[in-house]
């Protein structure tokens, strides 16, 4: 698993994150506060960048952000498997409680022992130490 530093999603008008077709989790920050946590089972690049595009389909609610806003930063955690990405997203949503995520998990979910283990594992991954690959 590899974790990037926080970075603006675009650099000189082009996507900053280049890795495609990998499962992973992304954290979108507004003013250094976690605003949104999401995951993709097969292409974290596509899923994350959809949050920076206009979305006209009124049947589907999508949280979007202005792509050139300097207050918006993104961290991507590339995972080895889709299951690992899904579990990490779950733990990070409960741990970070991002401001813009829809209520995907209830407070009761947070108290369950198996969820506490997921959160602890997410914390271990999220506080990754060692050489930063990015």
Short mmCIF file of C-alpha atoms in Angstrom, two decimals:
data_model
loop_
_atom_site.label_atom_id
_atom_site.label_comp_id
_atom_site.label_asym_id
_atom_site.label_seq_id
_atom_site.Cartn_x
_atom_site.Cartn_y
_atom_site.Cartn_z
CA UNK A 1 0.00 0.00 0.00
CA UNK A 2 1.31 3.47 -0.90
CA UNK A 3 0.14 6.78 0.52
CA UNK A 4 0.66 10.12 -1.23
CA UNK A 5 1.22 13.46 0.41
CA UNK A 6 -1.63 15.96 0.39
CA UNK A 7 -1.59 17.86 -2.88
CA UNK A 8 -3.87 20.01 -4.99
CA UNK A 9 -5.68 17.74 -7.45
CA UNK A 10 -4.49 19.75 -10.46
CA UNK A 11 -1.11 21.24 -11.31
CA UNK A 12 -0.97 23.76 -14.16
CA UNK A 13 -4.50 22.72 -15.16
CA UNK A 14 -3.64 19.02 -15.50
CA UNK A 15 -4.39 16.17 -13.09
CA UNK A 16 -1.60 15.83 -10.54
CA UNK A 17 -2.23 12.17 -9.69
CA UNK A 18 -1.32 9.92 -12.61
CA UNK A 19 -1.65 6.32 -11.44
CA UNK A 20 -4.63 4.63 -13.07
CA UNK A 21 -6.44 1.32 -12.84
CA UNK A 22 -5.55 0.71 -9.18
CA UNK A 23 -7.87 0.25 -6.22
CA UNK A 24 -7.53 2.86 -3.54
CA UNK A 25 -8.94 5.43 -1.14
CA UNK A 26 -8.90 9.18 -1.50
CA UNK A 27 -9.33 11.89 1.11
CA UNK A 28 -10.38 15.36 -0.04
CA UNK A 29 -9.48 18.16 2.38
CA UNK A 30 -10.90 21.69 2.57
CA UNK A 31 -8.61 24.02 4.53
CA UNK A 32 -6.76 20.93 5.85
CA UNK A 33 -9.98 19.46 7.31
CA UNK A 34 -11.13 16.08 5.91
CA UNK A 35 -14.17 16.87 3.77
CA UNK A 36 -14.72 13.62 1.88
CA UNK A 37 -13.43 10.04 1.93
CA UNK A 38 -14.15 7.69 -0.95
CA UNK A 39 -12.77 4.58 -2.57
CA UNK A 40 -12.63 2.75 -5.85
CA UNK A 41 -12.31 -0.97 -6.29
CA UNK A 42 -10.57 -0.67 -9.66
CA UNK A 43 -9.58 2.92 -10.61
CA UNK A 44 -9.15 5.44 -7.80
CA UNK A 45 -7.98 8.05 -10.35
CA UNK A 46 -11.32 8.10 -12.22
CA UNK A 47 -13.44 7.99 -9.08
CA UNK A 48 -11.58 10.77 -7.31
CA UNK A 49 -11.47 13.13 -10.31
CA UNK A 50 -15.24 12.83 -10.79
CA UNK A 51 -15.56 15.05 -7.71
CA UNK A 52 -13.93 17.86 -9.71
CA UNK A 53 -16.28 17.71 -12.71
CA UNK A 54 -19.71 19.27 -13.14
CA UNK A 55 -22.49 16.76 -12.68
CA UNK A 56 -25.81 17.47 -14.36
CA UNK A 57 -27.63 14.20 -13.64
CA UNK A 58 -30.26 15.18 -11.05
CA UNK A 59 -31.09 11.55 -10.30
CA UNK A 60 -27.71 11.07 -8.69
CA UNK A 61 -26.29 13.18 -5.90
CA UNK A 62 -22.57 13.81 -6.16
CA UNK A 63 -20.37 15.94 -3.95
CA UNK A 64 -18.24 18.18 -6.18
CA UNK A 65 -15.44 20.65 -5.63
CA UNK A 66 -13.88 23.49 -7.63
CA UNK A 67 -10.81 22.01 -9.29
CA UNK A 68 -8.56 25.06 -9.06
CA UNK A 69 -9.35 25.98 -5.45
CA UNK A 70 -6.01 26.18 -3.61
CA UNK A 71 -7.78 25.34 -0.33
CA UNK A 72 -8.66 21.87 -1.69
CA UNK A 73 -6.03 19.16 -1.25
CA UNK A 74 -6.20 15.43 -1.91
CA UNK A 75 -4.38 12.43 -0.46
CA UNK A 76 -4.56 9.10 -2.31
CA UNK A 77 -3.81 5.75 -0.71
CA UNK A 78 -3.22 3.09 -3.36
CA UNK A 79 -4.31 -0.34 -2.13
CA UNK A 80 -3.38 -3.84 -3.19
CA UNK A 81 -6.95 -5.14 -3.44
CA UNK A 82 -10.49 -3.83 -3.78
CA UNK A 83 -11.40 -5.37 -0.41
CA UNK A 84 -8.52 -3.56 1.26
CA UNK A 85 -9.68 -0.24 -0.26
CA UNK A 86 -13.28 -0.78 0.87
CA UNK A 87 -12.22 -1.63 4.44
CA UNK A 88 -9.85 1.33 4.61
CA UNK A 89 -12.54 3.73 3.38
CA UNK A 90 -14.91 2.40 6.02
CA UNK A 91 -12.39 2.86 8.81
CA UNK A 92 -11.32 6.32 7.66
CA UNK A 93 -14.89 7.62 7.37
CA UNK A 94 -15.55 6.53 10.93
CA UNK A 95 -12.22 7.83 12.21
CA UNK A 96 -12.04 11.16 10.36
CA UNK A 97 -15.79 11.92 10.14
CA UNK A 98 -15.44 14.01 6.96
CA UNK A 99 -17.79 16.98 6.69
CA UNK A 100 -19.20 16.30 3.19
CA UNK A 101 -19.71 12.53 3.25
CA UNK A 102 -23.32 11.40 3.24
CA UNK A 103 -24.15 9.48 6.44
CA UNK A 104 -22.92 6.16 5.08
CA UNK A 105 -22.42 4.52 8.47
CA UNK A 106 -24.37 5.04 11.70
CA UNK A 107 -23.05 5.83 15.17
CA UNK A 108 -24.03 2.28 16.20
CA UNK A 109 -21.67 0.96 13.53
CA UNK A 110 -18.88 2.94 15.13
CA UNK A 111 -19.25 1.17 18.50
CA UNK A 112 -19.13 -2.43 17.24
CA UNK A 113 -15.91 -4.30 18.23
CA UNK A 114 -15.19 -5.39 14.65
CA UNK A 115 -15.51 -1.77 13.53
CA UNK A 116 -13.09 -0.64 16.23
CA UNK A 117 -10.60 -3.15 14.79
CA UNK A 118 -11.13 -1.69 11.29
CA UNK A 119 -10.58 1.82 12.63
CA UNK A 120 -7.41 0.75 14.38
CA UNK A 121 -6.15 -0.87 11.19
CA UNK A 122 -7.07 2.27 9.21
CA UNK A 123 -5.19 4.36 11.74
CA UNK A 124 -2.12 2.17 11.33
CA UNK A 125 -2.29 2.54 7.56
CA UNK A 126 -3.19 6.22 7.66
CA UNK A 127 -0.27 7.06 9.95
CA UNK A 128 2.08 5.33 7.52
CA UNK A 129 5.72 5.78 8.43
CA UNK A 130 8.80 5.25 6.35
CA UNK A 131 9.92 6.66 3.05
CA UNK A 132 7.09 8.54 1.36
CA UNK A 133 6.85 7.15 -2.19
CA UNK A 134 5.53 10.45 -3.54
#
